[in-house]
Amino acid sequence: MLPSPLTIDVRRGAISSLGSVLADRRIATEGRIAVAVGPGQGAQIGADLDLPNCEVFRVEGGSVDVATELGKKLRSGAYEAVAGIGGGKTIDVTKFAASMAGIPMVAVATNLAHDGIASPTASLEHESGKGSYGVSMPIAVVIDVDYVQAAPQRLVRSGIGDVVSNLSAIADWELAGREQGEPVDGMAVTFARVAAAAVLHRPDSIESEEFLTVLAEALVLSGMAMSVAGSSRPASGACHEILHAITHLYPGVSNHGELAGVGALFAFYLRNRYRGEGEATMQDIRACLLRHELPVVPAEIGLDDDQFARAVVYAPETRPGRYTVLEHLALSEDEIRRSVGEYVKTVGR
């Protein structure tokens, strides 16, 4: 059976359905529900909820310690289900805590910054940086377009970078299949590719309700692709190796979706430069990022060319055992620095 969410509700006023979703006896037979809320809109929504037998927990930060503490509270309170309301950190903390407590989780997203809304992974901070942890996929996803439009526009746009980076991840997975004999799940690839294609060529933008609905559905579909694959493979390749290297070496630089978009564009530049393939996709991704005012070169994410090159050199260490175009080309540090300089001249505005 396809491991998809029980309910996906993306529309204006979707939050109004949260009570009925949580009251679904397939989720909670007795209605003993916990709600984890993040700062900002999550706290606002939590305060407005009118749910009997519901206890609200505030989530501050996105660390393993915070998630573990919430998991202990959920387990000791004998809750039947938990709803995580807020941005990516809050949802990831709640997913981890729900898996720890062995209860179903409902994701209520207040922005569309990345594809972690419905994914089977949680990205959490720890004493040595940030790690990705396997968790159960949310049993329901609720995304209210009204709340998304109230979120900072930069966060909404960044989700575009994350979903189009699927194309780079797919290319890396297929490369690993050809060169390393790694099994490639066709259904997961299809889900991830359809998600990226839904956004890649659309002429409208985040000001459009129709575009936001498509973006939300694409991000959920990316999460489902990872669930089908049993790993982040269909949505994480060299693009995310570069992303994780940047966040490790230069904490606080840019955000997840913006870095994923730049990483994907650079990865396709390398494919075209050294393998003579993927130029059309590279140009499509570049056009999409520019159309949505997303960064395409290191300076636009707060790095100089040398810093970006250093991150590319370090990138393979972030996902040991994962085979991407970076591992395949195995470029020297000098070759990477030259490639970054040429990339900036080729794709810059």
Coordinates of C-alpha atoms in Angstrom, one line a residue:
M1 CA 0.0 0.0 0.0
L2 CA 1.3 3.5 -0.9
P3 CA 2.4 5.2 2.4
S4 CA 0.6 8.5 1.8
P5 CA -1.1 10.8 4.3
L6 CA -4.6 9.9 5.3
T7 CA -5.8 13.5 4.5
I8 CA -4.3 16.3 2.5
D9 CA -6.2 19.6 2.8
V10 CA -4.7 22.6 0.9
R11 CA -7.0 25.6 0.5
R12 CA -8.1 28.9 2.1
G13 CA -9.7 28.3 5.4
A14 CA -8.2 24.8 5.7
I15 CA -7.3 25.4 9.4
S16 CA -11.1 25.3 10.1
S17 CA -11.0 21.6 9.2
L18 CA -8.3 20.8 11.8
G19 CA -10.9 20.0 14.5
S20 CA -12.6 17.5 12.3
V21 CA -9.3 16.0 11.2
L22 CA -8.2 15.5 14.8
A23 CA -11.6 14.2 15.7
D24 CA -11.4 11.5 13.1
R25 CA -11.7 8.2 15.0
R26 CA -9.1 6.6 12.7
I27 CA -6.6 9.1 14.3
A28 CA -7.9 9.3 17.9
T29 CA -10.6 7.0 19.1
E30 CA -11.2 8.9 22.4
G31 CA -10.1 12.4 21.3
R32 CA -7.1 12.8 23.7
I33 CA -5.1 15.1 21.5
A34 CA -1.8 17.1 22.0
V35 CA -0.9 20.2 19.9
A36 CA 2.6 21.4 19.5
V37 CA 2.9 25.0 18.4
G38 CA 5.8 27.1 17.3
P39 CA 6.3 30.8 17.6
G40 CA 4.4 33.3 15.5
Q41 CA 1.4 32.0 13.6
G42 CA 1.6 28.5 15.2
A43 CA 1.0 30.0 18.6
Q44 CA -1.8 32.1 17.2
I45 CA -3.6 29.1 15.7
G46 CA -3.1 27.0 18.8
A47 CA -4.7 29.8 20.9
D48 CA -7.7 29.8 18.5
L49 CA -8.4 26.1 18.6
D50 CA -11.6 24.9 20.2
L51 CA -10.8 21.3 20.9
P52 CA -11.9 19.4 24.0
N53 CA -9.4 17.2 25.7
C54 CA -6.6 19.0 23.9
E55 CA -3.3 20.1 25.6
V56 CA -1.1 22.7 23.9
F57 CA 2.7 22.5 24.1
R58 CA 5.0 25.3 23.0
V59 CA 8.0 24.3 20.9
E60 CA 11.0 26.6 21.1
G61 CA 13.8 25.7 18.6
G62 CA 14.4 22.7 16.5
S63 CA 16.9 20.6 18.4
V64 CA 17.0 16.9 19.2
D65 CA 16.8 17.8 22.9
V66 CA 13.6 19.8 22.4
A67 CA 12.1 16.9 20.3
T68 CA 13.1 14.3 22.9
E69 CA 11.5 16.3 25.7
L70 CA 8.3 16.7 23.7
G71 CA 8.3 13.0 23.0
K72 CA 8.6 12.2 26.7
K73 CA 5.6 14.4 27.5
L74 CA 3.5 12.8 24.7
R75 CA 4.3 9.3 25.9
S76 CA 3.7 10.0 29.6
G77 CA 0.4 11.8 28.8
A78 CA -1.0 8.8 26.9
Y79 CA -2.1 11.0 24.0
E80 CA -3.6 9.3 21.0
A81 CA -2.3 11.8 18.4
V82 CA -0.4 15.1 18.1
A83 CA -0.7 18.0 15.7
G84 CA 2.4 20.1 14.9
I85 CA 1.5 23.6 13.9
G86 CA 4.1 26.1 12.6
G87 CA 7.1 26.2 10.3
G88 CA 9.6 23.5 9.4
K89 CA 11.4 23.3 12.8
T90 CA 8.1 22.9 14.7
I91 CA 6.9 20.2 12.3
D92 CA 10.2 18.3 12.4
V93 CA 10.3 18.4 16.2
T94 CA 6.7 17.1 16.3
K95 CA 7.4 14.3 13.8
F96 CA 10.3 13.1 15.8
A97 CA 8.4 13.3 19.1
A98 CA 5.4 11.5 17.7
S99 CA 7.6 8.7 16.4
M100 CA 9.2 8.5 19.8
A101 CA 5.8 8.3 21.5
G102 CA 4.4 5.9 18.9
I103 CA 1.4 8.0 18.0
P104 CA 0.1 9.5 14.7
M105 CA 1.0 13.0 13.8
V106 CA -0.9 15.7 11.8
A107 CA 1.3 18.4 10.1
V108 CA -0.2 21.9 10.0
A109 CA 2.1 24.1 8.0
T110 CA 2.1 27.8 8.2
N111 CA 4.7 28.3 5.5
L112 CA 6.0 26.5 2.4
A113 CA 9.7 26.9 2.9
H114 CA 10.7 23.3 2.1
D115 CA 9.5 19.8 1.5
G116 CA 9.7 18.5 5.0
I117 CA 6.0 19.0 5.6
A118 CA 5.1 15.4 4.7
S119 CA 8.5 13.7 4.5
P120 CA 9.6 10.7 6.6
T121 CA 12.6 12.6 8.0
A122 CA 13.2 15.2 10.6
S123 CA 16.1 17.7 10.4
L124 CA 17.2 18.5 13.9
E125 CA 20.0 20.4 15.5
H126 CA 22.5 18.7 17.9
E127 CA 25.7 19.6 19.6
S128 CA 27.8 18.9 16.5
G129 CA 25.5 20.6 13.9
K130 CA 22.4 19.2 12.3
G131 CA 21.3 15.7 11.5
S132 CA 18.5 14.0 9.5
Y133 CA 16.5 11.4 11.4
G134 CA 14.0 8.8 10.1
V135 CA 10.5 9.3 11.4
S136 CA 7.0 8.2 10.6
M137 CA 5.3 10.2 7.9
P138 CA 2.4 12.5 9.0
I139 CA -1.0 10.8 8.8
A140 CA -2.6 14.1 7.6
V141 CA -1.4 17.4 6.2
V142 CA -3.3 20.6 6.5
I143 CA -2.1 23.8 4.7
D144 CA -4.1 27.0 4.9
V145 CA -3.3 29.3 2.1
D146 CA -4.4 32.3 4.2
Y147 CA -1.7 31.6 6.7
V148 CA 0.9 30.9 4.0
Q149 CA 0.2 34.3 2.4
A150 CA 0.7 35.9 5.8
A151 CA 4.2 34.3 6.1
P152 CA 7.3 36.2 5.0
Q153 CA 7.5 36.1 1.2
R154 CA 11.1 34.9 1.3
L155 CA 10.1 31.8 3.1
V156 CA 7.4 31.0 0.6
R157 CA 9.7 31.5 -2.3
S158 CA 12.3 29.2 -0.8
G159 CA 10.0 26.2 -1.1
I160 CA 10.3 26.7 -4.9
G161 CA 14.1 26.2 -4.7
D162 CA 13.6 23.0 -2.7
V163 CA 11.1 21.4 -5.0
V164 CA 12.9 22.1 -8.2
S165 CA 16.1 20.7 -6.7
N166 CA 14.3 17.3 -7.1
L167 CA 15.5 17.3 -10.7
S168 CA 19.2 17.3 -9.5
A169 CA 18.5 14.6 -6.9
I170 CA 16.8 12.4 -9.5
A171 CA 19.8 12.9 -11.9
D172 CA 22.2 11.8 -9.1
W173 CA 20.1 8.8 -8.2
E174 CA 19.9 7.6 -11.8
L175 CA 23.7 8.2 -12.1
A176 CA 24.2 6.0 -9.0
G177 CA 22.0 3.4 -10.6
R178 CA 24.1 3.3 -13.8
E179 CA 27.6 3.6 -12.2
Q180 CA 27.1 1.8 -8.8
G181 CA 24.2 -0.5 -9.4
E182 CA 22.1 1.3 -6.8
P183 CA 18.4 0.4 -6.9
V184 CA 16.3 3.2 -8.2
D185 CA 12.6 3.3 -7.3
G186 CA 10.6 4.3 -10.4
M187 CA 7.5 5.4 -8.5
A188 CA 9.5 7.6 -6.1
V189 CA 11.3 9.1 -9.1
T190 CA 7.9 9.8 -10.8
F191 CA 6.5 11.5 -7.7
A192 CA 9.6 13.7 -7.3
R193 CA 9.8 14.6 -11.0
V194 CA 6.1 15.5 -11.2
A195 CA 6.4 17.7 -8.1
A196 CA 9.3 19.7 -9.7
A197 CA 7.6 19.9 -13.1
A198 CA 4.4 21.3 -11.5
V199 CA 6.3 24.4 -10.5
L200 CA 9.2 24.7 -12.9
H201 CA 7.5 26.4 -15.9
R202 CA 4.5 28.1 -14.2
P203 CA 4.4 31.8 -15.2
D204 CA 2.5 32.9 -12.1
S205 CA 4.1 33.4 -8.7
I206 CA 3.5 33.4 -4.9
E207 CA 1.0 36.3 -5.2
S208 CA -1.4 33.8 -6.9
E209 CA -3.5 31.5 -4.8
E210 CA -3.4 28.9 -7.6
F211 CA 0.4 28.9 -7.5
L212 CA 0.5 28.5 -3.8
T213 CA -1.8 25.6 -4.0
V214 CA 0.3 23.9 -6.6
L215 CA 3.5 24.6 -4.6
A216 CA 2.0 23.2 -1.5
E217 CA 0.9 20.0 -3.3
A218 CA 4.3 19.7 -4.9
L219 CA 6.1 19.9 -1.6
V220 CA 3.7 17.2 -0.1
L221 CA 4.3 15.0 -3.2
S222 CA 8.1 15.3 -2.6
G223 CA 7.6 14.1 0.9
M224 CA 5.6 11.2 -0.4
A225 CA 8.4 10.4 -2.9
M226 CA 10.8 10.1 0.0
S227 CA 8.4 7.9 1.9
V228 CA 8.0 5.6 -1.1
A229 CA 11.8 5.4 -1.5
G230 CA 12.4 4.8 2.2
S231 CA 15.0 7.5 2.1
S232 CA 15.6 11.1 1.0
R233 CA 17.2 9.9 -2.3
P234 CA 14.5 11.3 -4.7
A235 CA 14.8 14.8 -3.2
S236 CA 18.4 15.0 -2.0
G237 CA 21.5 14.7 -4.0
A238 CA 24.6 16.9 -4.7
C239 CA 22.2 19.8 -4.2
H240 CA 21.6 19.0 -0.6
E241 CA 25.2 17.9 0.0
I242 CA 26.2 21.4 -0.9
L243 CA 23.3 22.8 1.2
H244 CA 24.4 20.9 4.3
A245 CA 28.0 21.8 3.8
I246 CA 27.1 25.5 3.7
T247 CA 25.0 25.3 6.8
H248 CA 27.8 23.4 8.6
L249 CA 30.6 25.7 7.6
Y250 CA 28.7 29.0 7.6
P251 CA 25.7 28.7 10.0
G252 CA 23.0 31.2 9.5
V253 CA 23.7 31.8 5.8
S254 CA 20.5 32.0 3.7
N255 CA 17.8 29.3 4.2
H256 CA 17.2 25.7 3.2
G257 CA 15.2 26.2 0.0
E258 CA 17.4 29.0 -1.4
L259 CA 20.5 26.9 -0.8
A260 CA 18.8 23.8 -2.4
G261 CA 18.1 25.8 -5.5
V262 CA 21.6 27.2 -5.9
G263 CA 23.0 23.7 -5.1
A264 CA 20.8 22.1 -7.8
L265 CA 21.8 24.8 -10.4
F266 CA 25.5 24.3 -9.7
A267 CA 25.2 20.5 -9.8
F268 CA 23.6 20.8 -13.3
Y269 CA 26.4 23.2 -14.3
L270 CA 28.9 20.5 -13.4
R271 CA 27.0 17.9 -15.3
N272 CA 27.0 20.1 -18.4
R273 CA 30.6 21.2 -18.0
Y274 CA 32.2 17.9 -17.5
R275 CA 29.7 15.4 -18.9
G276 CA 28.0 17.3 -21.7
E277 CA 24.5 16.7 -20.3
G278 CA 21.6 18.5 -18.7
E279 CA 22.1 22.0 -20.2
A280 CA 18.4 22.4 -21.0
T281 CA 17.4 21.5 -17.4
M282 CA 20.1 23.8 -16.1
Q283 CA 18.6 26.7 -18.1
D284 CA 15.1 25.8 -16.9
I285 CA 16.1 25.8 -13.3
R286 CA 18.0 29.1 -13.7
A287 CA 15.0 30.7 -15.3
C288 CA 12.7 29.4 -12.6
L289 CA 14.9 30.7 -9.8
L290 CA 15.3 34.1 -11.4
R291 CA 11.6 34.4 -12.1
H292 CA 10.8 33.9 -8.4
E293 CA 13.6 36.2 -7.3
L294 CA 15.7 33.4 -5.8
P295 CA 19.5 33.4 -5.6
V296 CA 21.6 31.8 -8.3
V297 CA 25.2 32.6 -7.4
P298 CA 27.2 32.6 -4.1
A299 CA 27.1 36.3 -3.6
E300 CA 23.3 36.2 -3.5
I301 CA 23.4 33.7 -0.5
G302 CA 26.0 35.7 1.4
L303 CA 29.1 33.8 0.3
D304 CA 32.1 34.7 -1.8
D305 CA 33.3 32.3 -4.5
D306 CA 36.1 30.9 -2.3
Q307 CA 33.7 30.1 0.5
F308 CA 31.2 28.4 -1.9
A309 CA 34.1 26.4 -3.4
R310 CA 35.1 25.3 0.1
A311 CA 31.6 24.1 0.8
V312 CA 31.6 22.1 -2.5
V313 CA 34.9 20.5 -1.5
Y314 CA 33.4 19.6 1.9
A315 CA 29.9 18.5 0.5
P316 CA 30.5 14.8 0.0
E317 CA 31.4 14.4 3.7
T318 CA 27.9 15.5 4.7
R319 CA 26.3 12.3 3.2
P320 CA 28.9 9.5 3.4
G321 CA 28.0 6.7 1.0
R322 CA 25.7 8.8 -1.2
Y323 CA 26.8 8.8 -4.8
T324 CA 26.2 12.0 -6.7
V325 CA 27.8 14.0 -9.5
L326 CA 30.3 15.3 -6.9
E327 CA 31.6 11.9 -6.0
H328 CA 31.5 10.8 -9.7
L329 CA 33.6 13.7 -10.9
A330 CA 35.9 13.7 -7.9
L331 CA 37.2 17.1 -8.8
S332 CA 40.3 18.5 -7.1
E333 CA 40.0 21.6 -5.0
D334 CA 41.6 23.7 -7.7
E335 CA 39.2 22.3 -10.3
I336 CA 36.3 23.1 -8.1
R337 CA 37.5 26.7 -7.6
R338 CA 37.8 27.2 -11.3
S339 CA 34.4 25.7 -11.9
V340 CA 32.8 28.0 -9.3
G341 CA 34.4 31.0 -11.1
E342 CA 33.1 29.8 -14.5
Y343 CA 29.7 29.0 -13.0
V344 CA 29.3 32.6 -11.7
K345 CA 30.1 34.0 -15.2
T346 CA 27.8 31.5 -16.9
V347 CA 24.6 31.7 -14.8
G348 CA 24.9 35.1 -13.0
R349 CA 22.4 37.8 -13.6

